[in-house]
C-alpha atoms as a PDB file:
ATOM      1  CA  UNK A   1      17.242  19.041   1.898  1.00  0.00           C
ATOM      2  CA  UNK A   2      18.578  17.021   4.760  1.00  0.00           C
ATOM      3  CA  UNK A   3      15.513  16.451   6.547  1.00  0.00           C
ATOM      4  CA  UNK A   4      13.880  14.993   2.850  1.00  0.00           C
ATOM      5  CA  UNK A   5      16.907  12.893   2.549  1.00  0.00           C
ATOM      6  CA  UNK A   6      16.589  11.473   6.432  1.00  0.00           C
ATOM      7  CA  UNK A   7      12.627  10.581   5.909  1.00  0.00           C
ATOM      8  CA  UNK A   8      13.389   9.040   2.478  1.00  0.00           C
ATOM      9  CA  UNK A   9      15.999   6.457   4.038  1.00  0.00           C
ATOM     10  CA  UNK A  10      13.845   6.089   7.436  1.00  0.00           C
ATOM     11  CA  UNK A  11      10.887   5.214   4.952  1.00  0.00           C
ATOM     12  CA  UNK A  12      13.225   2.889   2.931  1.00  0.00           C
ATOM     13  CA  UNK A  13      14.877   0.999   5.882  1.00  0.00           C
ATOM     14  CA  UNK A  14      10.729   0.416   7.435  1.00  0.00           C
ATOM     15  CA  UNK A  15       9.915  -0.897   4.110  1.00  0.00           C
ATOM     16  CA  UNK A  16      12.761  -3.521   4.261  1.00  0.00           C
ATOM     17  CA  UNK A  17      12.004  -4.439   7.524  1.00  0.00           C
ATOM     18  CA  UNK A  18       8.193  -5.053   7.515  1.00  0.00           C
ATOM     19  CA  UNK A  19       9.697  -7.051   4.847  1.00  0.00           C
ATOM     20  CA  UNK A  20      11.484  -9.291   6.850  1.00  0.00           C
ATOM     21  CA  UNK A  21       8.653  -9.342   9.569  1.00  0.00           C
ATOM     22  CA  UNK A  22       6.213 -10.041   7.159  1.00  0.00           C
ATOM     23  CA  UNK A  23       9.084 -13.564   5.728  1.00  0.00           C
ATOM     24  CA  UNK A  24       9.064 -14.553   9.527  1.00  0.00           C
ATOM     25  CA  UNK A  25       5.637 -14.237  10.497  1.00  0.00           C
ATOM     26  CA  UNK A  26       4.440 -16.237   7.719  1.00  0.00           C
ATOM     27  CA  UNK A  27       6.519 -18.927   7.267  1.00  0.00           C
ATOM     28  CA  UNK A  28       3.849 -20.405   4.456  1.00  0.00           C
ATOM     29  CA  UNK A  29       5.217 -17.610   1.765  1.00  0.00           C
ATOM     30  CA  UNK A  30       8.496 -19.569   1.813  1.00  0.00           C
ATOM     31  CA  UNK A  31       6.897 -23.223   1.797  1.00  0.00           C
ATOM     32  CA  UNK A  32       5.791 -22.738  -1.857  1.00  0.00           C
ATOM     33  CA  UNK A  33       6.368 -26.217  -3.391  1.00  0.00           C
ATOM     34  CA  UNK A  34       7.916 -24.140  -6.170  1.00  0.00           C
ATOM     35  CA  UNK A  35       9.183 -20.756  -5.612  1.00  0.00           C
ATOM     36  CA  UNK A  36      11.756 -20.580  -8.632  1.00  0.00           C
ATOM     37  CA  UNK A  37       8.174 -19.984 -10.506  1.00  0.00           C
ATOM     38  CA  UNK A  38       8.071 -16.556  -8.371  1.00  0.00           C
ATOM     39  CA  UNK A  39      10.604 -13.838  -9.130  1.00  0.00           C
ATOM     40  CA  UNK A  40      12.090 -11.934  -5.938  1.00  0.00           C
ATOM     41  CA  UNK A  41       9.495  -9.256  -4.835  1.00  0.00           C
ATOM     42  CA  UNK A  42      10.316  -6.684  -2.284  1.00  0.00           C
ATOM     43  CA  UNK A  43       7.555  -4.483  -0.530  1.00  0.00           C
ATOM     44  CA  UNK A  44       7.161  -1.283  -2.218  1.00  0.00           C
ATOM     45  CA  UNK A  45       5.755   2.196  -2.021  1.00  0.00           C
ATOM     46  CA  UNK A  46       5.799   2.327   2.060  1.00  0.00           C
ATOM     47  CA  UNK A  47       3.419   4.672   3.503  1.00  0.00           C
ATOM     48  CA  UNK A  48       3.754   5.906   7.103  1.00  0.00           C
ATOM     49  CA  UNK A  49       0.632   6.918   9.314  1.00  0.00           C
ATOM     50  CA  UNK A  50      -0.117   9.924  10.297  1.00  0.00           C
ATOM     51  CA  UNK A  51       0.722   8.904  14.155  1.00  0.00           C
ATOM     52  CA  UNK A  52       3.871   7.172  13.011  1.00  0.00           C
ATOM     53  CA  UNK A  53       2.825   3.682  14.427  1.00  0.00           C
ATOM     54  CA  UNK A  54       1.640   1.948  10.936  1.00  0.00           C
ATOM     55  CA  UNK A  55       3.192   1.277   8.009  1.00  0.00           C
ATOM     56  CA  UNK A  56       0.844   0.368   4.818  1.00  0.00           C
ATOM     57  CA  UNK A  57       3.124  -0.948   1.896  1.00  0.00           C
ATOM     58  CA  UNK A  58       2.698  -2.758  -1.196  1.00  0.00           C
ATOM     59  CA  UNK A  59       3.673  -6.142  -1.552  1.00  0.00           C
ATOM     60  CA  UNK A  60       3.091  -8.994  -4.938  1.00  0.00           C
ATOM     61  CA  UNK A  61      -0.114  -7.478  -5.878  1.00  0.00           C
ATOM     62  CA  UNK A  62      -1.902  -6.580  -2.529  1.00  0.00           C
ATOM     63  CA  UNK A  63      -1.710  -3.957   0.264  1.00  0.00           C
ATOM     64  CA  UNK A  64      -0.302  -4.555   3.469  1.00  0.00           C
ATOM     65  CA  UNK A  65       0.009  -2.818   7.167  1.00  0.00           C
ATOM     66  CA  UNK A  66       2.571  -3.680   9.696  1.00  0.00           C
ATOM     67  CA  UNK A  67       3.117  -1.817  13.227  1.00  0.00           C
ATOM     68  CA  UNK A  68       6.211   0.939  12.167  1.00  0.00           C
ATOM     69  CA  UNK A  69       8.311  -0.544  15.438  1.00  0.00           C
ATOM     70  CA  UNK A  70       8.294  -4.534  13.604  1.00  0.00           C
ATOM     71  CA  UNK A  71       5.664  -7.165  13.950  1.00  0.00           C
ATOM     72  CA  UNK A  72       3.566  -9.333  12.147  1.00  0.00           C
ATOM     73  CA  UNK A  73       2.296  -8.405   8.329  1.00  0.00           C
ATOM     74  CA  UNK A  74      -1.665  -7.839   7.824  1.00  0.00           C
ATOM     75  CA  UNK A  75      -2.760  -8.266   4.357  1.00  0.00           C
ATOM     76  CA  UNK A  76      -5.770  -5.796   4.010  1.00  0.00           C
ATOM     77  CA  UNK A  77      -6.317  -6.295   0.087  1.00  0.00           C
ATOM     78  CA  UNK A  78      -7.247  -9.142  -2.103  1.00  0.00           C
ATOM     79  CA  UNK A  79      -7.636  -8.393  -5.596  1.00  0.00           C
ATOM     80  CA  UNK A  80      -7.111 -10.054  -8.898  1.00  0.00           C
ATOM     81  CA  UNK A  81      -5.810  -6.556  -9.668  1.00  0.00           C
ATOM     82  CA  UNK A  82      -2.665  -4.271  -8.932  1.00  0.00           C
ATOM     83  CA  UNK A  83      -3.078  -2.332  -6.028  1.00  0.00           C
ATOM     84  CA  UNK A  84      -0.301   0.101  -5.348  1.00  0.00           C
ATOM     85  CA  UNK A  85       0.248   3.035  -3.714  1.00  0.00           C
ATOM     86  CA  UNK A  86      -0.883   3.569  -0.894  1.00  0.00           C
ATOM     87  CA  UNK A  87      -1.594   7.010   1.007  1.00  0.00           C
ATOM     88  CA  UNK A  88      -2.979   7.373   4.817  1.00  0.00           C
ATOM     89  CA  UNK A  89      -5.550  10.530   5.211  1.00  0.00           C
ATOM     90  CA  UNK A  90      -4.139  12.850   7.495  1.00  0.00           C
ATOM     91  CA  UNK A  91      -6.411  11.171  10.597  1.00  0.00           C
ATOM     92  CA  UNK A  92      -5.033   7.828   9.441  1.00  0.00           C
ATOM     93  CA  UNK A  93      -8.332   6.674   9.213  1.00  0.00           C
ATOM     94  CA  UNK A  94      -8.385   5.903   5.653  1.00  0.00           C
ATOM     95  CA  UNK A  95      -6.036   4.409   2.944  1.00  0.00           C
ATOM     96  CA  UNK A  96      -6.130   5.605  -0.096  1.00  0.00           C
ATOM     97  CA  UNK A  97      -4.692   3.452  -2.916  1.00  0.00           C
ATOM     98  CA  UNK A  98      -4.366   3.258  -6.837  1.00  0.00           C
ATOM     99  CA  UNK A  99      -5.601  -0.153  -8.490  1.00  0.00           C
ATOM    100  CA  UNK A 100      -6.530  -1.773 -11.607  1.00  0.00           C
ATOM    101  CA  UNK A 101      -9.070  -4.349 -10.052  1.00  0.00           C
ATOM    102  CA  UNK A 102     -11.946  -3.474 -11.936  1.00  0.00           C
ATOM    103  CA  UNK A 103     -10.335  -3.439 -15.494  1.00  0.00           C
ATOM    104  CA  UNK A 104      -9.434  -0.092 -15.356  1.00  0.00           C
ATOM    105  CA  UNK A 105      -6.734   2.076 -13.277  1.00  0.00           C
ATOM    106  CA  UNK A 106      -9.054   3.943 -10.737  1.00  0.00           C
ATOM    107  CA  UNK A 107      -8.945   5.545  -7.571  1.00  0.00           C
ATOM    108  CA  UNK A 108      -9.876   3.184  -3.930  1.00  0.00           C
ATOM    109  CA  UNK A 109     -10.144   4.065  -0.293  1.00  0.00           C
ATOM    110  CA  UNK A 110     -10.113   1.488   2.361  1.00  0.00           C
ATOM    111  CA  UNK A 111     -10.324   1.544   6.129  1.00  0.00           C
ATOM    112  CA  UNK A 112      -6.804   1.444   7.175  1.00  0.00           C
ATOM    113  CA  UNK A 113      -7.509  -1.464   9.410  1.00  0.00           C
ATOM    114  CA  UNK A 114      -8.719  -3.088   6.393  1.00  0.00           C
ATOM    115  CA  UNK A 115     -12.436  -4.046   4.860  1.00  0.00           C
ATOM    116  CA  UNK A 116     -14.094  -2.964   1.736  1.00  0.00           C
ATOM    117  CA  UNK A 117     -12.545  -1.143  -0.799  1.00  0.00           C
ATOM    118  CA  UNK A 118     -14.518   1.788  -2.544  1.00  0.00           C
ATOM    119  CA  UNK A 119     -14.223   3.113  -5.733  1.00  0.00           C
ATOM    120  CA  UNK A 120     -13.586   6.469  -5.812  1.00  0.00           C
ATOM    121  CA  UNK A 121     -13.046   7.915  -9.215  1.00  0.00           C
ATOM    122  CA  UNK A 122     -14.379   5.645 -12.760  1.00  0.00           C
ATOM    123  CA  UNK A 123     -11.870   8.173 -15.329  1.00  0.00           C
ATOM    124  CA  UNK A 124      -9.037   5.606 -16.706  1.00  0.00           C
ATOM    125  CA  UNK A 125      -5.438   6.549 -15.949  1.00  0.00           C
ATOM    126  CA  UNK A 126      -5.688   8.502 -13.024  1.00  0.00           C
ATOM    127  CA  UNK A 127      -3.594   7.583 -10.060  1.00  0.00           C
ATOM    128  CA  UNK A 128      -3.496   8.842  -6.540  1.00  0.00           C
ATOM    129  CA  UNK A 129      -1.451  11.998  -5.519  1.00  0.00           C
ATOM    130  CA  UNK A 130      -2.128  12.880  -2.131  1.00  0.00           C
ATOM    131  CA  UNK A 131      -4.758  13.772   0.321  1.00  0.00           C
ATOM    132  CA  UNK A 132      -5.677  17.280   0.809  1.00  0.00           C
ATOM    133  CA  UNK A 133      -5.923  18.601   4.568  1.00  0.00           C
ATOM    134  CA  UNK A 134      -9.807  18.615   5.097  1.00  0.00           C
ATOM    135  CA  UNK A 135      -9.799  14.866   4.578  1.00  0.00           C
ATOM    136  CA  UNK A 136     -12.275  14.473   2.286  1.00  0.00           C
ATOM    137  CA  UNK A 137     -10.634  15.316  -0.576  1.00  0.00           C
ATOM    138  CA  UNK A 138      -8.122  13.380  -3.113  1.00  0.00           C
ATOM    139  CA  UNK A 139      -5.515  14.465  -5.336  1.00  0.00           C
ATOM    140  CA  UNK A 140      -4.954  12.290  -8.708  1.00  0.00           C
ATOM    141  CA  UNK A 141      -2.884  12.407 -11.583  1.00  0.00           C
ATOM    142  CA  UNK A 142      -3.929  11.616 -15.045  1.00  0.00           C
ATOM    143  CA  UNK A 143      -1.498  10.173 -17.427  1.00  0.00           C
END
C-alpha cells in the first residue's frame, strides 16, 4: 500500500512540475491578449516511461512529453479533438492515448517522440486501459 501511495504522489508532483516547465519555456501561453477567456488548466493524467526519463501528460486538449528530471514541454498532438490519457508501451516506444478527434471516442497510438497518430480501434466509447506485456496488444474499456 505504501509503495502505491509513494508512486501516486511522485507521479502527481512530475505532473505539476512539467507544468511549470512547460509556463517557463513558453512564455507565449501567458502573452494571450486575453486570458480571462481561458479557465485555469493544469496538466493531467501524467504518464511515466518505461525508463523513467519521459513524462507524457495531458494538457488543454493535446498531449505533451517533457524529460521526468524538468525541461522544456514538447507538444506531440494537435487535434480539434480531446486527447487524453496517455499510456507508454512497455519499450516506451509507443504512446497510446484515448481521443475523440474523429467524431467518435476511439483508441490512437503515436510514436512517443511524436508524429502521426493511428487509429486503433473504430467501436464508440471505448477508452484505453493498459498495454499488455508483448507490446502489441491494448487493453480498452467500453462504457
Amino acid at each position: 500500500m505504501k509503495l502505491k501511495s509513494c508512486k501516486s504522489i511522485i507521479v502527481s508532483m512530475a505532473a505539476v512540475l512539467c507544468l511549470v516547465s512547460f509556463v517557463y519555456a513558453n512564455p507565449a501561453v501567458l502573452d494571450h491578449e486575453d486570458l480571462s477567456e481561458y479557465s485555469p488548466q493544469f496538466a493531467r493524467q501524467p504518464a511515466i516511461s518505461p525508463d523513467g526519463e519521459t513524462i507524457c501528460f495531458a494538457y488543454l486538449t493535446d498531449l505533451w512529453v517533457a524529460p521526468f528530471a524538468g525541461g522544456e514541454a514538447k507538444r506531440i498532438t494537435v487535434s480539434s479533438g480531446d486527447d487524453s490519457r496517455p499510456i507508454y508501451s512497455p519499450d516506451g516506444k509507443w504512446i497510446a492515448f484515448s481521443s475523440d478527434r474523429d467524431g467518435f471516442r476511439g483508441i490512437y497510438i503515436i510514436p512517443s517522440e511524436g508524429g502521426r497518430a493511428q487509429l486503433i480501434n473504430r467501436e464508440t466509447y471505448v477508452s484505453i486501459s493498459d498495454w499488455y506485456n508483448d507490446g502489441q496488444t491494448l487493453l480498452g474499456t467500453k462504457y
